[in-house]
XYZ file of C-alpha atoms in Angstrom:
587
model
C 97.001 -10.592 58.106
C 94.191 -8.794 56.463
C 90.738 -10.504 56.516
C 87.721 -9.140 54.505
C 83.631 -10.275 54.752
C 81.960 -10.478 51.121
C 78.192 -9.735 51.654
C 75.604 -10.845 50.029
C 71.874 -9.255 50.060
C 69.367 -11.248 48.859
C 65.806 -11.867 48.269
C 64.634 -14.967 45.967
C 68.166 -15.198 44.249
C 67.786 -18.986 43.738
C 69.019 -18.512 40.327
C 71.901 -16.207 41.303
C 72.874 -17.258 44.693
C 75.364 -19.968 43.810
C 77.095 -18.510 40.920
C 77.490 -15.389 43.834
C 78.727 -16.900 46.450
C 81.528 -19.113 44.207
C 82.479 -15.651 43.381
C 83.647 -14.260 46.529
C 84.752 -17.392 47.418
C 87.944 -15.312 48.349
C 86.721 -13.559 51.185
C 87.707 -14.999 54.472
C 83.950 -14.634 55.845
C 81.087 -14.690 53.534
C 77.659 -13.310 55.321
C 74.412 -13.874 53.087
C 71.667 -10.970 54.752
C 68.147 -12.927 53.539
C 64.794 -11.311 53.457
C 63.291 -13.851 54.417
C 63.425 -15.418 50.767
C 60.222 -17.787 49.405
C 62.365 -19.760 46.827
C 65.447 -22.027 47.241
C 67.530 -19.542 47.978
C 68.107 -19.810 51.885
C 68.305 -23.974 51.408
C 71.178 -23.209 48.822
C 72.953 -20.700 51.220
C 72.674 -23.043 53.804
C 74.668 -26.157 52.058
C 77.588 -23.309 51.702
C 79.822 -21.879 54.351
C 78.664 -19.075 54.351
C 76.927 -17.070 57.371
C 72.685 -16.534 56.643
C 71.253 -14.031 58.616
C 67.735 -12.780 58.157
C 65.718 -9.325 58.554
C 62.596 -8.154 57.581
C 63.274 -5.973 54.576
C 62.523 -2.474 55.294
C 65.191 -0.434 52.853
C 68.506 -1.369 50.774
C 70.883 0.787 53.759
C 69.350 -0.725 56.751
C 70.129 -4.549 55.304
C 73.205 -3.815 54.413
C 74.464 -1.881 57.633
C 73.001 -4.918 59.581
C 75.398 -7.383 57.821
C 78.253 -4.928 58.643
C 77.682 -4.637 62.216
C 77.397 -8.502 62.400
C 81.079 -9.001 61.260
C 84.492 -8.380 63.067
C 86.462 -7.937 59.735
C 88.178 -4.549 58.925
C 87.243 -5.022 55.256
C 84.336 -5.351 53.037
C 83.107 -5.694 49.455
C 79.448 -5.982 48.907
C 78.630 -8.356 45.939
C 74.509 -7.999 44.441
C 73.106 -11.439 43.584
C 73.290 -10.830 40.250
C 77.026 -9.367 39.997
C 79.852 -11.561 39.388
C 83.589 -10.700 40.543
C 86.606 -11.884 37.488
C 90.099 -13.417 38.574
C 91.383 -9.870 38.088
C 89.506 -7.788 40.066
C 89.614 -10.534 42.945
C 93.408 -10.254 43.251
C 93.345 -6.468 42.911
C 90.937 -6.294 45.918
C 93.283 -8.529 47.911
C 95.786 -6.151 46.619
C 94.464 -3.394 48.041
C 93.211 -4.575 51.288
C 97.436 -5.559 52.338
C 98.280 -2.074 51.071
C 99.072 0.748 53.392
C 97.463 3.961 51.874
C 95.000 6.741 52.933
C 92.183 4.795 51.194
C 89.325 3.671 53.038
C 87.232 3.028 49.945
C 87.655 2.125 46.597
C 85.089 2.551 43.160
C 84.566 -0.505 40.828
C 83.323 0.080 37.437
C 81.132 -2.199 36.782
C 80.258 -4.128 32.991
C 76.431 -4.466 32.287
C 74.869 -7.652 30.488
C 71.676 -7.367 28.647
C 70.629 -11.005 28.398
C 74.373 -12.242 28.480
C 75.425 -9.886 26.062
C 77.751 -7.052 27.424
C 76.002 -3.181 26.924
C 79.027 -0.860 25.330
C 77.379 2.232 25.510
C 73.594 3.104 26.714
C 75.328 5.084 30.129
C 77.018 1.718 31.464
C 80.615 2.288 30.534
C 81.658 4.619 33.158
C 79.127 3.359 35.614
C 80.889 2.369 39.090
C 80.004 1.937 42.833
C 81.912 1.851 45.717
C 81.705 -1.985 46.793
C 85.544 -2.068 48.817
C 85.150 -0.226 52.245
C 86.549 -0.306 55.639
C 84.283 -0.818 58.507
C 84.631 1.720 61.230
C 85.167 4.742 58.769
C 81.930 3.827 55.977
C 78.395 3.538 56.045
C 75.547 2.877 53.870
C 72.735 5.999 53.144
C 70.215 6.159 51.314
C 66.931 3.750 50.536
C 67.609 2.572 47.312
C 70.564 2.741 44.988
C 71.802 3.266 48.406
C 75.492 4.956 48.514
C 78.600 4.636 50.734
C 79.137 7.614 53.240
C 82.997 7.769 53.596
C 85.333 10.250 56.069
C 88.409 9.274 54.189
C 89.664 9.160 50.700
C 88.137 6.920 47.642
C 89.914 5.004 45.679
C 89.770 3.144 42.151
C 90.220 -0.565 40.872
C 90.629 -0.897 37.569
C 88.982 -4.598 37.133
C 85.238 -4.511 36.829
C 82.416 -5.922 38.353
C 80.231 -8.295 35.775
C 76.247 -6.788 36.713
C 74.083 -9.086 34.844
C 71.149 -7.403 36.101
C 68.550 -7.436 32.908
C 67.295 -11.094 32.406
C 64.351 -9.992 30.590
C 61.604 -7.201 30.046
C 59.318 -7.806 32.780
C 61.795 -9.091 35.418
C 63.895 -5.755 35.149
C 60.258 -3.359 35.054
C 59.060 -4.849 38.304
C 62.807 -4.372 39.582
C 62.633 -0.985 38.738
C 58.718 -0.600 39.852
C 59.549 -2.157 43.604
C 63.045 0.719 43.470
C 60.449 3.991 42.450
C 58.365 2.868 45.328
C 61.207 2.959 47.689
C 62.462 6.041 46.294
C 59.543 7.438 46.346
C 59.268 7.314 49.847
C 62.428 8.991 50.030
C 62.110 12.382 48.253
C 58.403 12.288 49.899
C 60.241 12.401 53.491
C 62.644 15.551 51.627
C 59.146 17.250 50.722
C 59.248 16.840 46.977
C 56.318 18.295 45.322
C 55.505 16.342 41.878
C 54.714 18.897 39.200
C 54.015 17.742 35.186
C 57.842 18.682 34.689
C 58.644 15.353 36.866
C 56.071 13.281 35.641
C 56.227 13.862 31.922
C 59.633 16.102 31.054
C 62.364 14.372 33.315
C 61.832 10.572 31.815
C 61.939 12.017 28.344
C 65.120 13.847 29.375
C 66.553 10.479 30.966
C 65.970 8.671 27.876
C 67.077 11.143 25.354
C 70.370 11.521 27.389
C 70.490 7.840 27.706
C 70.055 6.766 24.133
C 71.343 9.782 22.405
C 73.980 11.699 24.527
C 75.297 8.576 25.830
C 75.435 6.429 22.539
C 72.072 3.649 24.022
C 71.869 3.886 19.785
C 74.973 2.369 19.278
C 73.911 -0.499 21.313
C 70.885 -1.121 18.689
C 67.550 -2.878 20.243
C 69.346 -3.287 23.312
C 69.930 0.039 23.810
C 66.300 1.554 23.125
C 64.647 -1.213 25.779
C 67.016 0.115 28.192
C 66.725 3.633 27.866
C 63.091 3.123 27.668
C 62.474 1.142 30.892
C 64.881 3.630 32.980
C 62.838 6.201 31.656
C 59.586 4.496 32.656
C 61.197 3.725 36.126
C 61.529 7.911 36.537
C 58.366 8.202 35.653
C 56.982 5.473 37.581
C 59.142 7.357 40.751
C 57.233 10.420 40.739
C 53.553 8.581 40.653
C 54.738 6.620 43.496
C 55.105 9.843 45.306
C 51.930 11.190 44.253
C 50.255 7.451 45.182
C 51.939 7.518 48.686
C 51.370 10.847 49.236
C 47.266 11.880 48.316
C 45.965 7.668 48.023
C 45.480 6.120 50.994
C 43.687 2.406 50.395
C 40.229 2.693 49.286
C 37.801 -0.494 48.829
C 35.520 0.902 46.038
C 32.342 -2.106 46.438
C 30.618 -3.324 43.638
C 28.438 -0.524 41.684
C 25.912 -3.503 41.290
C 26.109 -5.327 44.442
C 22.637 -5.564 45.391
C 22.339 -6.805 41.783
C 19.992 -9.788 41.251
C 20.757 -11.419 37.956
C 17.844 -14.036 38.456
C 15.305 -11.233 39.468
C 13.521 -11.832 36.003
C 9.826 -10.459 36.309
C 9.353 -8.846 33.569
C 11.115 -9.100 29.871
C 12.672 -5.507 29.707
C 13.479 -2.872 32.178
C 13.694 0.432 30.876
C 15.949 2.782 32.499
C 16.383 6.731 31.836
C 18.695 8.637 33.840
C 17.589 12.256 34.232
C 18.870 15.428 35.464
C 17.016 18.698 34.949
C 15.729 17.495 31.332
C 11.986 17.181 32.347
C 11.143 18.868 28.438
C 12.372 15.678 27.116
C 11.483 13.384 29.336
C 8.092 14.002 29.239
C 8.115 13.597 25.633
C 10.366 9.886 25.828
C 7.697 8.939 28.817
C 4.644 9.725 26.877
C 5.620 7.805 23.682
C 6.607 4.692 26.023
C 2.913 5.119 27.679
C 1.348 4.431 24.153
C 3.256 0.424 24.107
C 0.782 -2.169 24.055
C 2.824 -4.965 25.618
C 1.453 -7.389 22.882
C 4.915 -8.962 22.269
C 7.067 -8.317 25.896
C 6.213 -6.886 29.440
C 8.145 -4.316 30.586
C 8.363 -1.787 33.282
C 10.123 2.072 33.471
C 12.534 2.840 36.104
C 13.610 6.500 35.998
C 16.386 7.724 38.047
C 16.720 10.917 38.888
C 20.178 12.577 39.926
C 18.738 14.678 42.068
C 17.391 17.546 40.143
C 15.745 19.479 43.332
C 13.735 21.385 41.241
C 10.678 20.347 42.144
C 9.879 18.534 38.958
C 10.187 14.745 40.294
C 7.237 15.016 42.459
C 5.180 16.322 39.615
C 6.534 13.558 37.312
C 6.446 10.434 39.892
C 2.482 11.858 39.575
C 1.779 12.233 36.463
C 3.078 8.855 35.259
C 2.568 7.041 38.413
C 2.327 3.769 36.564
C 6.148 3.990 36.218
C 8.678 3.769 39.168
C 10.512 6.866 40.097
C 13.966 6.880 42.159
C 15.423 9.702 42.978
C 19.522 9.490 43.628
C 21.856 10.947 46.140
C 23.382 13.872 44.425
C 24.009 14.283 40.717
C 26.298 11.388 40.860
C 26.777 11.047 36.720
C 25.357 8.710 34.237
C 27.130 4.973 34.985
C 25.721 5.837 38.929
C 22.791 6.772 38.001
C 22.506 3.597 35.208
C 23.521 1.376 37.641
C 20.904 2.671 40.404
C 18.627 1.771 37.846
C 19.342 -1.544 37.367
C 19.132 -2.556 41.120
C 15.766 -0.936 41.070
C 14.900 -3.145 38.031
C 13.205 -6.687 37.546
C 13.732 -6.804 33.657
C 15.775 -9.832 32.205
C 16.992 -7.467 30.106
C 17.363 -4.158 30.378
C 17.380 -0.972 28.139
C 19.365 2.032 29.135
C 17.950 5.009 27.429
C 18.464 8.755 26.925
C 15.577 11.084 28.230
C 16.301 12.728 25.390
C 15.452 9.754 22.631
C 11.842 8.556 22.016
C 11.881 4.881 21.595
C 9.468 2.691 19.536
C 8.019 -0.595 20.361
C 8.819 -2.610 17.560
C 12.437 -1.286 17.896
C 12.793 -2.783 20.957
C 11.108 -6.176 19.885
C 13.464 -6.633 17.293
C 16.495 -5.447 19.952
C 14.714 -8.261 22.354
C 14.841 -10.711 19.459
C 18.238 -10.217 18.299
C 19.807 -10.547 21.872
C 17.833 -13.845 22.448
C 19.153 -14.929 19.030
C 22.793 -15.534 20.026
C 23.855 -15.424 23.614
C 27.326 -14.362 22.721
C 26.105 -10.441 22.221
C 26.427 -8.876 24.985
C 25.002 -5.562 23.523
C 22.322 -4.849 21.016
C 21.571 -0.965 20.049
C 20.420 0.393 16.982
C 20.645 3.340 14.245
C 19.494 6.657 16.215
C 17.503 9.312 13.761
C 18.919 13.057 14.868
C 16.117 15.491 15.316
C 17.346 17.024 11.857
C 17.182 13.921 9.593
C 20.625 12.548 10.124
C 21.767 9.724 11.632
C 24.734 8.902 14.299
C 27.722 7.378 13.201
C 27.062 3.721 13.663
C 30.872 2.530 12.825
C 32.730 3.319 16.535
C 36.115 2.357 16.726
C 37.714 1.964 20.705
C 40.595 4.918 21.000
C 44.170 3.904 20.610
C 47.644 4.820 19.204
C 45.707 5.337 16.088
C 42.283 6.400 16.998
C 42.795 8.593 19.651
C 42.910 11.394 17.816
C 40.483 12.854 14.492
C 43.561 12.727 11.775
C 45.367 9.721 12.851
C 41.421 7.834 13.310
C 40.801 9.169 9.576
C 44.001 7.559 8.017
C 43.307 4.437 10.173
C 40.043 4.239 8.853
C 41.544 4.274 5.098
C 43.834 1.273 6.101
C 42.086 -0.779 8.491
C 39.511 -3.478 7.335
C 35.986 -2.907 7.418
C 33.896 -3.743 10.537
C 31.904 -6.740 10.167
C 28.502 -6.222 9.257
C 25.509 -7.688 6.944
C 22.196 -6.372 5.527
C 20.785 -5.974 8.923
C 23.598 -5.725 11.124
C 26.579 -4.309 11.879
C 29.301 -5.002 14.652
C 31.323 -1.702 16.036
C 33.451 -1.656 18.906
C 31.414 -0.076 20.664
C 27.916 1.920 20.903
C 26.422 5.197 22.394
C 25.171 5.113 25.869
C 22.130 6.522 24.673
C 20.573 2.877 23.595
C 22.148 0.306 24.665
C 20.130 -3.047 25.101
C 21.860 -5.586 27.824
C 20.407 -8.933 29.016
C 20.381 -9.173 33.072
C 23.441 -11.615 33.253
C 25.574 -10.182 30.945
C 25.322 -6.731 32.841
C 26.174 -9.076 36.265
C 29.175 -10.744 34.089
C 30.718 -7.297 33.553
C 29.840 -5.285 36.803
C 27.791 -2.915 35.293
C 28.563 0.273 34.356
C 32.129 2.389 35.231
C 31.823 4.955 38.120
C 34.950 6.118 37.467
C 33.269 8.192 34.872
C 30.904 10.816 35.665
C 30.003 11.122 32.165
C 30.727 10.141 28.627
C 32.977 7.365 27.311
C 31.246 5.128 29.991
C 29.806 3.244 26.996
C 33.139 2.821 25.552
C 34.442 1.386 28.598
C 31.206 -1.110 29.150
C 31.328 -1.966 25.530
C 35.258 -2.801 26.161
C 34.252 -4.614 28.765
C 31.618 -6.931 27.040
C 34.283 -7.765 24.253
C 37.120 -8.460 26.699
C 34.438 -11.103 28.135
C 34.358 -12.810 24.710
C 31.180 -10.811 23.674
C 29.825 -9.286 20.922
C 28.670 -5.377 20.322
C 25.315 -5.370 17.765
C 23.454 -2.438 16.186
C 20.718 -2.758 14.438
C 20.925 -0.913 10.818
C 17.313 -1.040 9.533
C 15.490 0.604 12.405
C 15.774 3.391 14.338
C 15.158 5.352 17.796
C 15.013 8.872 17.684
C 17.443 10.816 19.504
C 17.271 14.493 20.147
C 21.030 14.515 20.529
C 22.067 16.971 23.173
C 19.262 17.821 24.742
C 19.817 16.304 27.945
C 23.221 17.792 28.787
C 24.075 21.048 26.565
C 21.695 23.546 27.240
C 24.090 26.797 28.261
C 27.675 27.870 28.487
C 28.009 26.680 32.262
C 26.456 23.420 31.328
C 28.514 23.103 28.050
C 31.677 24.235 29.902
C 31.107 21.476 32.272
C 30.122 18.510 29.577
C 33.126 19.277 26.862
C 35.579 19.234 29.746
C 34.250 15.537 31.137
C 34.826 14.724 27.166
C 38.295 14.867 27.451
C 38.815 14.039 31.016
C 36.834 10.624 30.416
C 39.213 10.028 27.725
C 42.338 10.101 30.020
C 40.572 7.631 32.745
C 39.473 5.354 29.766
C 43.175 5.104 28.626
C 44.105 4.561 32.267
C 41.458 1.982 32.756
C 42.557 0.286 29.117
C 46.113 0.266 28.703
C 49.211 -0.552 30.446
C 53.067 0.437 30.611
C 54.288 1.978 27.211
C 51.190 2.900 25.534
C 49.861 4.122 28.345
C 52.683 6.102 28.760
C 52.745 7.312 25.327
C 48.579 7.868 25.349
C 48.219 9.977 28.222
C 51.193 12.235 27.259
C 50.093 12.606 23.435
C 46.406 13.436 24.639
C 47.773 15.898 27.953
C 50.167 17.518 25.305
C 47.611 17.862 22.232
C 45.000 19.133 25.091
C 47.397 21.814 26.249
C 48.239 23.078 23.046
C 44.441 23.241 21.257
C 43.073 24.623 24.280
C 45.484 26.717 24.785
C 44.922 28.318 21.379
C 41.523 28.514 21.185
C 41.330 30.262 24.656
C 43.718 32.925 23.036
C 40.698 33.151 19.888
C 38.397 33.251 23.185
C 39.942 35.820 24.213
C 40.366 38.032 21.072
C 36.462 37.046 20.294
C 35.071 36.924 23.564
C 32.007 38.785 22.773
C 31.154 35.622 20.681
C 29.409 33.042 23.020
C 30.674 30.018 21.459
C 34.829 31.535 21.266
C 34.416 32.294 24.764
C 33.636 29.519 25.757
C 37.024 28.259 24.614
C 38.242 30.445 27.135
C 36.405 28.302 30.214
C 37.312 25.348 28.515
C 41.131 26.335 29.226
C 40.654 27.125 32.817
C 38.718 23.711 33.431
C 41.525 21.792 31.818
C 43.931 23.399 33.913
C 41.977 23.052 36.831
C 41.372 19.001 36.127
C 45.312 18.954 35.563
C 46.623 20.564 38.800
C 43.634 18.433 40.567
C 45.179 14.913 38.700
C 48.433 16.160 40.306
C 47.282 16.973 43.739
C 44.785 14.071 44.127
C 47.502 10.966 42.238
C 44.585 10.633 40.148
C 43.128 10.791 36.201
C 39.710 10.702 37.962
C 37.207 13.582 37.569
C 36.461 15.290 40.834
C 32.923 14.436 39.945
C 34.018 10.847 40.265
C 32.051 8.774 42.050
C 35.310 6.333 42.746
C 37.638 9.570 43.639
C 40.032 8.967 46.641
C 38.550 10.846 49.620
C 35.449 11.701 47.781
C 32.626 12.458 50.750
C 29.870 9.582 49.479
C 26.545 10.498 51.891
């Protein structure tokens, strides 16, 4: 007589295991291959009859082929926690294992439940696996969604398999998050090289075919979460290949962690971060000289990124009654900031622009304000353009609706107006230019971001204060002024460099911000937009090139391409200015 082993593979099926095993309670040997499970599942396997072996999970094959080789029996069927064998396919697999044929395999369609509920369409009703196999003749390949290797003919059963994989959302992501790491591994070993068409074309293809070509509509709800989260798991495939590939584990340390929170001896520290923009420095240092300290002691820390043009000695000289620091490289602005504030001894601390000239009574009222309410994290105020404008003082954090100028404009026609009274006003977030922090609140939130090397680091801190429960203040009746610019665009290479960190700090904020769909959906509305208004204005760049400005459109192209083919090569949305880059040289 014919004798066939059901096997089992398993891994924290506690809620699965039993329901399994009663379903191949056919098979004359029933062999359970553990991973060395956390949960109940190996004390539930063990009140059965069935055989538990364990093995150190290293791939889906390798289990699998280790149960086989453990058994005597001529015939298998391999039965997934979560699948569940009807009365009709059971006799049709005793059926076939008696008959004499050529077959030494047979396919088993297979029925998929979305919460209990059966999926008609969304690519699931032809979907079938070969589960019925004879020993010496079949073997399992492959690392995930692993695959019989046959020398003989295939067969077909007509009864189906019940697969009641999807329990809910999150359970079936991280399914298909620990399966993209696996086969990730895989196409890395068959020398896959990730290009944009993998990470951002192929899961729109998978779920337009999925939930168009293959009816996922017809399945409602049901079907859009479906297609959806195999599309994600494509996507998430091809970063996993990028991660394994160009990340190898980094431990970035604290930017602050020589930070003293109680080092308190002085009322405000006031830090400028400079590079090359001596002009206005000198003229934000010489109105700070003129403070009388009647109201609050402070002291000046200015950090220089490393300018090497022979100005900091002359500086450090001039206005020796300030402390000068001079950084490792030009390392960006959160580096620099944060330098700063391990040089300082301020319980609070005021991160200025070299490029603003600040006013005492400004920052008395700042000091006042912060001390009024310890729940505001940051305090800044209006800042007075050098030609009699002011900044926009109503910032709104990027998202689905903000991200871009049109979509930020209609928002700002529907969404309800910021909180704010006579004096005050309370934005999501504030320029880096002024921002006023007390000493524990800029411990509380780790400082400032080096994954930026410049701009939208004072979104991110800002995002980080409210996430901590805190507030964001500016001050509406006073002012600092702020020669805007004049610290960072003073030529086309300089310009070329700043408008390209723009949009690249944009794609690391998202990254930093936002998780699984909108994510998703963020970074490929802003890569796409990017391509295509780039991409025309270096063609105007072109056509105008003898216009300073249009060509500079032109460099702006080749630096987003650049930053794009280095995201791909690196795994990475960081900047290779980045002070938190993988494999970035840090002397």
């Amino acid at each position: 007589m014919t004798k066939i082993t059901a096997i089992i593979p398993t891994f924290n099926e506690e809620s699965n295991i039993q329901r399994a095993l009663e379903s191949v309670s056919f098979a004359d040997e029933i062999i359970v291959v553990d991973s060395f499970s956390t949960d109940r599942t190996v004390a539930i396997v063990k009140e059965s009859n069935a055989i538990l072996l364990q093995r150190k999970f290293d791939d889906f094959s390798n289990q699998k082929n280790f149960a086989i080789e453990k058994s005597s029996n001529e015939w298998f069927f391999l039965l997934d926690a979560d699948e569940r064998i009807p009365n009709n396919l059971k006799t049709e697999i005793q059926e076939a294992i008696t008959t004499v044929n050529s077959f030494n395999a047979y396919y088993v369609y297979r029925n998929f439940f979305f919460k209990n509920k059966k999926l008609s369409y969304s690519g699931w009703r032809r979907d079938k696996v070969i589960r019925l196999f004879k020993k010496d003749s079949c073997k399992y390949e492959g690392k995930v969604h692993e695959k019989i290797s046959t020398k003989g003919e295939v067969g077909f059963l007509k009864g189906k398999l019940n697969h009641y994989s999807y329990k809910n959302y999150n359970q079936y992501k991280k399914k298909l998050k620990n399966y993209a790491k696996l086969q990730a591994q895989e196409l890395l070993e068959k020398g896959l090289f990730v290009t944009p068409y993998h990470l951002f074309l192929k899961p729109i293809i998978r779920f337009f075919i999925q939930f168009i070509i293959q009816f996922g509509f017809l399945d409602g709800v049901k079907g859009l979460v479906i297609s959806w989260v195999h599309a994600f798991g494509v996507w998430r495939r091809y970063l996993e290949v990028l991660n394994l590939k160009y990340r190898k584990v980094k431990i970035i340390k604290s930017p602050i962690e020589n930070f003293d929170a109680n080092n308190a001896d002085k009322e405000v520290s006031i830090i400028i971060v400079n590079y090359k923009s001596w002009k206005h420095l000198k003229n934000c240092l010489d109105a700070i000289t003129h403070f009388k300290q009647d109201n609050f002691s402070f002291e000046v820390v200015v950090v220089d990124n490393k300018s090497e043009d022979g100005k900091l000695k002359e500086f450090s000289e001039k206005y020796s009654q300030f402390k000068f620091v001079e950084n490792s490289g030009n390392n960006g602005f959160a580096n620099g900031c944060n330098l700063g504030a391990i040089q300082s001894v301020g319980k609070n601390m005021l991160f200025l622009n070299p490029d603003t000239i600040a006013n005492e009574n400004v920052i008395d009222e700042m000091i006042t304000c912060l001390n009024a309410n310890e729940n505001y994290g940051i305090v800044s105020c209006n800042q007075l353009n050098n030609n009699g404008s002011f900044e926009n003082i109503d910032r709104i954090f990027p998202g689905i609706l903000t991200l871009f100028g049109i979509t930020r404009a209609f928002y700002r026609l529907l969404a309800k107006e910021t909180k704010q009274d006579e004096e005050r006003i309370f934005p999501d977030w504030v320029s880096g230019s002024v921002v006023f922090i007390s000493r524990k609140w800029f411990q509380k939130i780790n400082g400032w971001n080096e994954d930026y090397w410049m701009y939208s680091e004072d979104v991110d801190l800002s995002k980080k204060v409210r996430d901590a429960n805190g507030e964001i203040v500016l001050l509406k009746n006073v002012n600092i002024i702020h020669n805007h610019g004049g610290a960072s665009r003073i030529n086309i290479g300089t310009s070329k460099i700043t408008k390209s960190e723009v949009l690249i700090s944009k794609h690391i904020y998202i990254r930093n911000h936002f998780k699984g769909i909108t994510r998703f959906i963020l970074l490929f509305l802003l890569v796409l937009m990017s391509l295509i208004s780039k991409t025309l204005l270096a063609i105007i760049g072109i056509c105008f090139f003898f216009i300073p400005k249009l060509k500079l459109n032109l460099y702006l192209f080749f630096e987003l391409i650049k930053y794009y083919g280095h995201s791909l090569k690196k795994g990475t949305w960081l900047s290779k200015r980045s002070m938190n880059l993988p494999f970035k040289n840090h002397q």
